[in-house]
PDB file of C-alpha atoms and ligand atoms in Angstrom:
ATOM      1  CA  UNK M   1     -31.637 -69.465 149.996  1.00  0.00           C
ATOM      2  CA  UNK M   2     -31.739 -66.775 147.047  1.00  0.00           C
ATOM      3  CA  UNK M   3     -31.385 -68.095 143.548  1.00  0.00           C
ATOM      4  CA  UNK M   4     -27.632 -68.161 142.395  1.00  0.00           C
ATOM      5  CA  UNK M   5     -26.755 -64.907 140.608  1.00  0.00           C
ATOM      6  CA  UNK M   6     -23.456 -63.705 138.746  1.00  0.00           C
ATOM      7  CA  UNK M   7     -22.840 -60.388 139.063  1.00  0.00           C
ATOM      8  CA  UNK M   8     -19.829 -58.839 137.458  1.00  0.00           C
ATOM      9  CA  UNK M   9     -17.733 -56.582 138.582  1.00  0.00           C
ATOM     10  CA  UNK M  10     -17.061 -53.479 136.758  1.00  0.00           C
ATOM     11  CA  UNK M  11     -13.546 -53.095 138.044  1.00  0.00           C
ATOM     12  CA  UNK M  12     -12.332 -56.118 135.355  1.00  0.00           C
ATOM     13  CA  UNK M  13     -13.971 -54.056 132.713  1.00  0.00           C
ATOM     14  CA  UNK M  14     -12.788 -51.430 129.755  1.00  0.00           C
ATOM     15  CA  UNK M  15     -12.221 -48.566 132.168  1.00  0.00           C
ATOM     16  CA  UNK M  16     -11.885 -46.468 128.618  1.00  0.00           C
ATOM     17  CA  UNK M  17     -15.388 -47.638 127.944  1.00  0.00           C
ATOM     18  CA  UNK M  18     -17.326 -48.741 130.878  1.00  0.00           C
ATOM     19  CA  UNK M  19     -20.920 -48.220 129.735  1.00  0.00           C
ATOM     20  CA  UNK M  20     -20.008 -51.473 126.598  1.00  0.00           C
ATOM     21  CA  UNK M  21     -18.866 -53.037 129.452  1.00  0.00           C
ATOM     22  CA  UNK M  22     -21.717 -53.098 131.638  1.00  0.00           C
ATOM     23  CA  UNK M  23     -23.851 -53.439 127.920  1.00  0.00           C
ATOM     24  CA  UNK M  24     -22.213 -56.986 127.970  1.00  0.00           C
ATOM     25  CA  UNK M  25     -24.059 -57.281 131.071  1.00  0.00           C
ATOM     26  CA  UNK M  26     -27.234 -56.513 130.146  1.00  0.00           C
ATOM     27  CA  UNK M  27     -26.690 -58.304 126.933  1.00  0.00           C
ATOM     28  CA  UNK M  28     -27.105 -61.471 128.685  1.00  0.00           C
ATOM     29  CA  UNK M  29     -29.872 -60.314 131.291  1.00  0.00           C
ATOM     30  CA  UNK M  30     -27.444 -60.889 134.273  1.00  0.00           C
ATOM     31  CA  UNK M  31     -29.523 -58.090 136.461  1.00  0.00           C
ATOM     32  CA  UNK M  32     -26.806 -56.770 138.571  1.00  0.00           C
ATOM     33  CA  UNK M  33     -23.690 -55.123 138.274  1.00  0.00           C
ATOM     34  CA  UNK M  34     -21.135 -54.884 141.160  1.00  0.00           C
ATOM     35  CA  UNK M  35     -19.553 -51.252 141.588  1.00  0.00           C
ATOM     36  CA  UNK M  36     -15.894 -51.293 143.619  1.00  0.00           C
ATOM     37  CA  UNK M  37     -14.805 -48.058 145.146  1.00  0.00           C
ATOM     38  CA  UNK M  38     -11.838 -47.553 146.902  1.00  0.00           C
ATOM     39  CA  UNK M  39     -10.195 -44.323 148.999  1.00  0.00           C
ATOM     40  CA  UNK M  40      -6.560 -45.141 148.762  1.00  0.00           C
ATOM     41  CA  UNK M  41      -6.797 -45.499 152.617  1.00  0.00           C
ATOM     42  CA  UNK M  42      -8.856 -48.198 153.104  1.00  0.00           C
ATOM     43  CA  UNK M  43      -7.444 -50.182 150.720  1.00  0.00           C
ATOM     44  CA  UNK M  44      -4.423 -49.563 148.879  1.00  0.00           C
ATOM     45  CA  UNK M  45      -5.793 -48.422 145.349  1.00  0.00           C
ATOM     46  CA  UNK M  46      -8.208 -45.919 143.633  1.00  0.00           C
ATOM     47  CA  UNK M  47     -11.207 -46.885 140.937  1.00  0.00           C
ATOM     48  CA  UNK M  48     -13.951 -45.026 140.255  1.00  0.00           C
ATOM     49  CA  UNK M  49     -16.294 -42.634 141.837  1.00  0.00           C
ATOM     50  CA  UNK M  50     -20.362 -41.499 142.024  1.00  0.00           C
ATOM     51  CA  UNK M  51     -19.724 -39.517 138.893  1.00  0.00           C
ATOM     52  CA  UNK M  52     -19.102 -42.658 137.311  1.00  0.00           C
ATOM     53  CA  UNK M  53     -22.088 -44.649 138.146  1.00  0.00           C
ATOM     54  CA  UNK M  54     -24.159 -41.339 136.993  1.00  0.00           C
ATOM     55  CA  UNK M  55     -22.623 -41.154 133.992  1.00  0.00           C
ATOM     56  CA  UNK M  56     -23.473 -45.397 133.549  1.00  0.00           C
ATOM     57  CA  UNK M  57     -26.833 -43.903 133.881  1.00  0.00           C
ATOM     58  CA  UNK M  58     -26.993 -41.013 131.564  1.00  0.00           C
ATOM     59  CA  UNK M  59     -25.377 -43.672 129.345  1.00  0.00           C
ATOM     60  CA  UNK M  60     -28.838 -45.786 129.350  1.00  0.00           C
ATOM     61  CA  UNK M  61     -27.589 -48.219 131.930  1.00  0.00           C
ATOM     62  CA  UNK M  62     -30.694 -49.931 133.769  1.00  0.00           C
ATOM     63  CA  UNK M  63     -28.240 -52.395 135.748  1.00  0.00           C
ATOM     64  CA  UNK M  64     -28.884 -52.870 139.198  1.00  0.00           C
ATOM     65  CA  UNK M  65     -25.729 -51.549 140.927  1.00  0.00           C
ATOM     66  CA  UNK M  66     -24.388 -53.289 144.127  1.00  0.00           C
ATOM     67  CA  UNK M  67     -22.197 -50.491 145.128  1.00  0.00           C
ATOM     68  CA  UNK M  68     -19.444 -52.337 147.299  1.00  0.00           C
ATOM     69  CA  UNK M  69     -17.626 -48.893 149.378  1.00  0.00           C
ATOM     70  CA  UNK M  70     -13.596 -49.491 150.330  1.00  0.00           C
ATOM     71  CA  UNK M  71     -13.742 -46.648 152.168  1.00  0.00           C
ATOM     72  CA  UNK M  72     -12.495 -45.498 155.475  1.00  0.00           C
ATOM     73  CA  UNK M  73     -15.326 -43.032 155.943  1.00  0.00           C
ATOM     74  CA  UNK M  74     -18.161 -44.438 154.411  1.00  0.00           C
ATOM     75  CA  UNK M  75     -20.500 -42.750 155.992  1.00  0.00           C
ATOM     76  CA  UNK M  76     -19.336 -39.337 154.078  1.00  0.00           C
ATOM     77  CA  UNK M  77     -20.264 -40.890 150.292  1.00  0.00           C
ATOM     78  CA  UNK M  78     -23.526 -42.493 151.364  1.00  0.00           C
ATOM     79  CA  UNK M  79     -25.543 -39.158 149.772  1.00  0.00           C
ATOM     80  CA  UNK M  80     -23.680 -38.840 146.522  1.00  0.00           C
ATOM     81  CA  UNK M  81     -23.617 -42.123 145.776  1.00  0.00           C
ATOM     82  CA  UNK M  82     -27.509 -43.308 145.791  1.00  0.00           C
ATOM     83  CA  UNK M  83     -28.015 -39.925 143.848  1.00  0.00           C
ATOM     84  CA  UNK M  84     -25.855 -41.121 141.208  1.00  0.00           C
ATOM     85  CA  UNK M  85     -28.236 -44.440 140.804  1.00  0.00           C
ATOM     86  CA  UNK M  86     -26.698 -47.015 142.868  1.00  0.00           C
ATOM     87  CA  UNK M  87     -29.255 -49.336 144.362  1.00  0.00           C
ATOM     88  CA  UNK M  88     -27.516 -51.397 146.648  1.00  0.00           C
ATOM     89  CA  UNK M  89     -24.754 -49.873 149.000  1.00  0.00           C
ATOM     90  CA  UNK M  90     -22.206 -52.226 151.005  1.00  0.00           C
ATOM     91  CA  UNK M  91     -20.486 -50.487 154.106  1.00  0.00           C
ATOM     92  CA  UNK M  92     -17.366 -52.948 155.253  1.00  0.00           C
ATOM     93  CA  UNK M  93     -17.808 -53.253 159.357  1.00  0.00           C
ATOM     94  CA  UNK M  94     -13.813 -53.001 159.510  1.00  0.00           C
ATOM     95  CA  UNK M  95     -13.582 -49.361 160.305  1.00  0.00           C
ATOM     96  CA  UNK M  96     -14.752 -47.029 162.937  1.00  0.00           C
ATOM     97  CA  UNK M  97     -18.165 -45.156 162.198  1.00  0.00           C
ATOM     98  CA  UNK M  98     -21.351 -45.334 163.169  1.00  0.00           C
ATOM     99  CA  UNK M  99     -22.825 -48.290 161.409  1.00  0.00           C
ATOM    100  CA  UNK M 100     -26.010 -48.702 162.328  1.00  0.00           C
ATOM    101  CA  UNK M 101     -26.510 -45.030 161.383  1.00  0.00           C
ATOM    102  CA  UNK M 102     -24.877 -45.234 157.991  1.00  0.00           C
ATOM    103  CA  UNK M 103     -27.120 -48.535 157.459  1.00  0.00           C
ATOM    104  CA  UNK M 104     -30.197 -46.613 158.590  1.00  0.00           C
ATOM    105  CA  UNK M 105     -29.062 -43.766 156.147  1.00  0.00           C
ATOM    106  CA  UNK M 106     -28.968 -45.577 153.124  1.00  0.00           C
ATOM    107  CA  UNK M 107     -32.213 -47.118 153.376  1.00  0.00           C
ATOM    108  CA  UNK M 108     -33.991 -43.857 154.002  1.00  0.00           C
ATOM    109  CA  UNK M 109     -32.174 -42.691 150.787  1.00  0.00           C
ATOM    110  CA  UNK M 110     -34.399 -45.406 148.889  1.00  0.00           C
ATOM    111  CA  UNK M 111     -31.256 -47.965 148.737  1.00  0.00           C
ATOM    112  CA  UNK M 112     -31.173 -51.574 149.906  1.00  0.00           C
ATOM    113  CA  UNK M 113     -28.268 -51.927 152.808  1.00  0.00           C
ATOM    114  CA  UNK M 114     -25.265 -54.170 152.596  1.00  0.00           C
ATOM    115  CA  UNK M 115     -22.640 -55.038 154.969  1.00  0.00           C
ATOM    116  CA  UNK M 116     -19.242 -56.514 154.125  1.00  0.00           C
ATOM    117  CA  UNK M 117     -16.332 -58.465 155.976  1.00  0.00           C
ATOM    118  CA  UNK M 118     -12.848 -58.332 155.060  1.00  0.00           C
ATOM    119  CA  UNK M 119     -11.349 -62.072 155.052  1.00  0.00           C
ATOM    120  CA  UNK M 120     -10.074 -61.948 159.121  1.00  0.00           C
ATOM    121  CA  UNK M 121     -12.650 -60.568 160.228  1.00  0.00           C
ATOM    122  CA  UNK M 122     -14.891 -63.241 161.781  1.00  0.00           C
ATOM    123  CA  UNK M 123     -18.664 -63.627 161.269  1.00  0.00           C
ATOM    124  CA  UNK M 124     -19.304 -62.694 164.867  1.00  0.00           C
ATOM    125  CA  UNK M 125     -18.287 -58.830 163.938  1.00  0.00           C
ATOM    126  CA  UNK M 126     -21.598 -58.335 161.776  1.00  0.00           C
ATOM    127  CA  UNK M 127     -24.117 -60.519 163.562  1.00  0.00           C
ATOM    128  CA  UNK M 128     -25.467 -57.635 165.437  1.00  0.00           C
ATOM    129  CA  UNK M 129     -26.367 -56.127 161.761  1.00  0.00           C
ATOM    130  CA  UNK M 130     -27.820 -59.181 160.282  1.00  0.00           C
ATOM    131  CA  UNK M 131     -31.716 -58.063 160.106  1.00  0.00           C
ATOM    132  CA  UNK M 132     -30.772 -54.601 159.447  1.00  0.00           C
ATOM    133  CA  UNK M 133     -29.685 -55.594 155.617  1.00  0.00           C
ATOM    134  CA  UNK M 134     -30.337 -56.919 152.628  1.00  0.00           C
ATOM    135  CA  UNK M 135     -27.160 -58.139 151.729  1.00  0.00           C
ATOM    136  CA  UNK M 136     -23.909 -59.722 153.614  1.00  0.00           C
ATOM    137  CA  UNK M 137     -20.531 -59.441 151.555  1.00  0.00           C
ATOM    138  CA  UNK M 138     -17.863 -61.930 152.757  1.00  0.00           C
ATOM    139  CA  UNK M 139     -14.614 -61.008 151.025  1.00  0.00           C
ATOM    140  CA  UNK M 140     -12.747 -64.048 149.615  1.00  0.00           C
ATOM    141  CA  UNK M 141      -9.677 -61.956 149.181  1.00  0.00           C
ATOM    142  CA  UNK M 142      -8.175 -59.233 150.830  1.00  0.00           C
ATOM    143  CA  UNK M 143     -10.023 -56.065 149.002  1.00  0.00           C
ATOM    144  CA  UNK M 144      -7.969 -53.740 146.831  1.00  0.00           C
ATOM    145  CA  UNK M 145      -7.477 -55.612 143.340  1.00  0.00           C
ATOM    146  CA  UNK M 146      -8.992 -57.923 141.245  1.00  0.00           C
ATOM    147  CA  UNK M 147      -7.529 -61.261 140.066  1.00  0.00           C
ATOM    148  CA  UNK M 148      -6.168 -62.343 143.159  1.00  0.00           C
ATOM    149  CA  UNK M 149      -6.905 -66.229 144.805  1.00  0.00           C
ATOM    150  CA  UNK M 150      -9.883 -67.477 146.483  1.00  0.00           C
ATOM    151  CA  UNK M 151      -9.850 -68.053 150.232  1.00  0.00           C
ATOM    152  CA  UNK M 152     -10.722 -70.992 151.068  1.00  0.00           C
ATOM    153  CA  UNK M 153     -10.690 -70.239 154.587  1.00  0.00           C
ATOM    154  CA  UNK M 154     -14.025 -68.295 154.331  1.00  0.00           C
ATOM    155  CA  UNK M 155     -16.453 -71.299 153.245  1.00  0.00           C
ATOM    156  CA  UNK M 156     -16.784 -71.763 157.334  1.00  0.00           C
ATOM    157  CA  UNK M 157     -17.341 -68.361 157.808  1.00  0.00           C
ATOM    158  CA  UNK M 158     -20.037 -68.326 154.818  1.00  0.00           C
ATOM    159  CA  UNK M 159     -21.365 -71.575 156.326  1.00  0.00           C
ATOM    160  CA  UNK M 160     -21.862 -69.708 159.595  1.00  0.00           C
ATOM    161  CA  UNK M 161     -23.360 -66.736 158.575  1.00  0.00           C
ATOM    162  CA  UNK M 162     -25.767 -69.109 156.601  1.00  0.00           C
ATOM    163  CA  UNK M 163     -26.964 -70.656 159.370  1.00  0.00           C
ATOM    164  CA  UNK M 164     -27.808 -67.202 161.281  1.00  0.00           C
ATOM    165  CA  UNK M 165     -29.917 -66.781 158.378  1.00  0.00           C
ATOM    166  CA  UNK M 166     -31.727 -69.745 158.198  1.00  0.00           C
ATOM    167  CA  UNK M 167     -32.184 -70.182 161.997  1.00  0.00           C
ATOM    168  CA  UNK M 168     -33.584 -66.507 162.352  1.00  0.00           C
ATOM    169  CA  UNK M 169     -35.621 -67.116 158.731  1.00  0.00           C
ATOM    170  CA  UNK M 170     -33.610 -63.707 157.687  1.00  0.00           C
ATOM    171  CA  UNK M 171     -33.691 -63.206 153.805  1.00  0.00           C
ATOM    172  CA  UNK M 172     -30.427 -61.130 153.093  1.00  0.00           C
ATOM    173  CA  UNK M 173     -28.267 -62.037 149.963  1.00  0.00           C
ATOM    174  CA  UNK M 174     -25.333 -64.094 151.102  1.00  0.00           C
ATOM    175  CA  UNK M 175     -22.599 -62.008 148.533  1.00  0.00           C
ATOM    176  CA  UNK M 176     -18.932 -63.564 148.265  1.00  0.00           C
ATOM    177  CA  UNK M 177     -16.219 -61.176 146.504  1.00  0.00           C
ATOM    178  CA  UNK M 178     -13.289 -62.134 144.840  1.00  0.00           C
ATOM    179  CA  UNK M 179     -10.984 -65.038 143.236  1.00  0.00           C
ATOM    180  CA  UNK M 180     -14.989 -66.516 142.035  1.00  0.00           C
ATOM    181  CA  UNK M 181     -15.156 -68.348 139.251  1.00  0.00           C
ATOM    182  CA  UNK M 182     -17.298 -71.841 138.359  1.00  0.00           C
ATOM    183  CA  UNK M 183     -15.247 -74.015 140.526  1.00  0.00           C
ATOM    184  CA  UNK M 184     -15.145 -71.788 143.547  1.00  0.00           C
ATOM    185  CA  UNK M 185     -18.472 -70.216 143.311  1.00  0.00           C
ATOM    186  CA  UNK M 186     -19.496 -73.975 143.943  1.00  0.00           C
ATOM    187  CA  UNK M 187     -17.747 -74.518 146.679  1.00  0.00           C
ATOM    188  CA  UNK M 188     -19.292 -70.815 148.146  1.00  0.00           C
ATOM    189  CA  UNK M 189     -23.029 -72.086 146.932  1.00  0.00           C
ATOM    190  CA  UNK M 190     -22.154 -75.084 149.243  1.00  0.00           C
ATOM    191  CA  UNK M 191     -21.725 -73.288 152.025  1.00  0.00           C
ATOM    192  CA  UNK M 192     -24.750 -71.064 151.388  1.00  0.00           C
ATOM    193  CA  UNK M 193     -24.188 -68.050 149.540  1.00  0.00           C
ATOM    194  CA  UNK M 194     -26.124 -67.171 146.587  1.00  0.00           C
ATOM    195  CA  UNK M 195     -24.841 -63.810 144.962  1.00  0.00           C
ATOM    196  CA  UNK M 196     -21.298 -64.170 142.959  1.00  0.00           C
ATOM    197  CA  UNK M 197     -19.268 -61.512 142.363  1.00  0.00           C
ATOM    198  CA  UNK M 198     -16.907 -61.991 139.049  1.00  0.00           C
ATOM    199  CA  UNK M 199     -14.384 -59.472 137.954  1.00  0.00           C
ATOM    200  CA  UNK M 200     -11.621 -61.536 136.313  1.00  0.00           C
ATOM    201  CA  UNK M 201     -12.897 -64.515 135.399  1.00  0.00           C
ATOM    202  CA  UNK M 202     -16.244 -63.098 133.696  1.00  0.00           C
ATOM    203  CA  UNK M 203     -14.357 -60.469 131.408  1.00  0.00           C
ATOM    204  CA  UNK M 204     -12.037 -62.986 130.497  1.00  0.00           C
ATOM    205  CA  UNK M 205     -14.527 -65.723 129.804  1.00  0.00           C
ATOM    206  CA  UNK M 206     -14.736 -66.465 125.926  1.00  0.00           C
ATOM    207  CA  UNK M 207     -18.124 -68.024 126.361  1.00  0.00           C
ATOM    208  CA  UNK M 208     -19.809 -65.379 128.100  1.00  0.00           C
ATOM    209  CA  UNK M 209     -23.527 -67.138 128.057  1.00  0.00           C
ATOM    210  CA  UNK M 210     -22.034 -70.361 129.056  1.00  0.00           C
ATOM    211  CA  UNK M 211     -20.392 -68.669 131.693  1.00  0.00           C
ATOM    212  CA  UNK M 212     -23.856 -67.525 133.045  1.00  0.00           C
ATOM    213  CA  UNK M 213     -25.497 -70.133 132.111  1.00  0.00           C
ATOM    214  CA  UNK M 214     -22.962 -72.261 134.920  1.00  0.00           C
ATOM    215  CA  UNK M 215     -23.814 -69.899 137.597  1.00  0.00           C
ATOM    216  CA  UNK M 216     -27.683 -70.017 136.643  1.00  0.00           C
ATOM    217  CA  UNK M 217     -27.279 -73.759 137.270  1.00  0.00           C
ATOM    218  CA  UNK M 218     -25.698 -74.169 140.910  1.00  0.00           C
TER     219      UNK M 218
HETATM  220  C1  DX5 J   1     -11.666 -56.628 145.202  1.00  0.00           C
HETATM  221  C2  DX5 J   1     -13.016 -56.195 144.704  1.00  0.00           C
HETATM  222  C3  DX5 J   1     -13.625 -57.194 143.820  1.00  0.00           C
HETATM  223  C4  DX5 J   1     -12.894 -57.443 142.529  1.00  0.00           C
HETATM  224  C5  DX5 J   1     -12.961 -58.921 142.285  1.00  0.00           C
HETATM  225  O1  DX5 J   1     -11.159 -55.635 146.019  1.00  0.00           O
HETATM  226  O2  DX5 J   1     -13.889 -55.968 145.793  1.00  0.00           O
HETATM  227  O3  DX5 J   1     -14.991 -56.900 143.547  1.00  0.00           O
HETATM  228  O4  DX5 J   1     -13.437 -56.767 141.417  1.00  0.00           O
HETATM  229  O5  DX5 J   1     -12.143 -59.244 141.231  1.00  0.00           O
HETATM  230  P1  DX5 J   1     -11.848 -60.740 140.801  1.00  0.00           P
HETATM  231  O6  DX5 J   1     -13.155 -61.380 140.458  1.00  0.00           O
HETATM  232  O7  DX5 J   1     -10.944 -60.569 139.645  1.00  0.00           O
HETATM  233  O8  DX5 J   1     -11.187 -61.401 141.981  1.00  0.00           O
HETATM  234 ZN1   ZN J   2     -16.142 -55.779 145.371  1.00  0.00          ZN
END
């Protein structure tokens, strides 16, 4: 298992002023930032595009971004997106492409790969993919907005998906998105996973190295 990490996600942030908040991030030498994009289609709401994350860049941003695509055609943004700097793209196994291609794209691109589950979508869907990526994203809310409740539902599925790992001695992040804060990123590091997404509850925290400082802990 991977060492716990926080990684905030830029969707609970200034939206007028996105490179101070993703400063904040690399103020306390959290490594990773976690980029939401959505198409409208795929889920019902808009954020941000590649120009975005390039302009992050231009901006000085070093961040590692985990670029997490709610996107019906994923496979169409793969290009424009690791030339705008992202490091780490997430393709959601939900609709119909080809996967394994897209996958296989973004690695010869020079990204890491990432594949993500919506909440009802059971483990079983992305087992195929599991040694083809570096990361596996199980939603703990429905995607589309931030500040919604964690499911607690998906601790079996993040249990499962943690014991493909360890049985096949597979290395990918185990990633869980949404409704995480302290008390339920425990309950996710129980099950196995190691990489914390935080929109709400990490913009909102007052204490923001304590706040880290609790995930560096679990
Ligand atoms: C939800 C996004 C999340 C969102 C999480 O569609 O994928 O990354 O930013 O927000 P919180 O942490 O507020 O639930
Ligand atoms: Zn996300």
């Amino acid at each position: 298992m991977h060492a716990p990490l926080l990684n905030p996600s830029l969707l609970a942030g200034d939206h007028a002023n996105l490179a101070a908040s993703a400063r904040l991030v690399e103020e306390l030498q959290l490594p990773w930032l976690h980029c939401d994009i959505m198409d409208g289609h795929f889920v019902p709401n808009l954020s941000f595009g590649p120009e975005t994350l390039a302009a992050l860049r231009r901006a000085g941003i070093k961040l590692y971004f985990d670029t997490h695509l709610m996107l019906d055609e994923p496979h169409r943004y793969i290009e424009p997106f690791a030339r705008a700097g992202a490091n780490l793209i997430s393709v959601h196994i939900e609709p119909a492409y080809d996967h394994r291609g897209t996958l296989a794209r973004i690695r010869a691109l020079g990204c890491q790969t990432g594949i993500v589950l919506n909440p009802d979508t059971p483990a079983i869907a992305v087992e195929p993919f599991l040694a083809e990526v570096d990361l596996v994203l199980a939603m703990t809310v429905q995607p589309g907005f931030g500040g919604q409740s964690f499911r607690r539902d998906i601790v079996s599925k993040i249990t499962q998906l943690e014991r493909w790992r360890r049985d096949r001695s597979l290395n990918f992040r185990l990633e869980v998105d949404g409704g995480i804060d302290i008390a339920t990123a425990r309950e996710c590091r129980a099950g196995g996973a190691d990489t914390f997404v935080a929109g709400t509850s990490f913009f909102k925290a007052s204490d923001k190295p304590a706040f880290a400082a609790a995930f560096a802990a679990m």
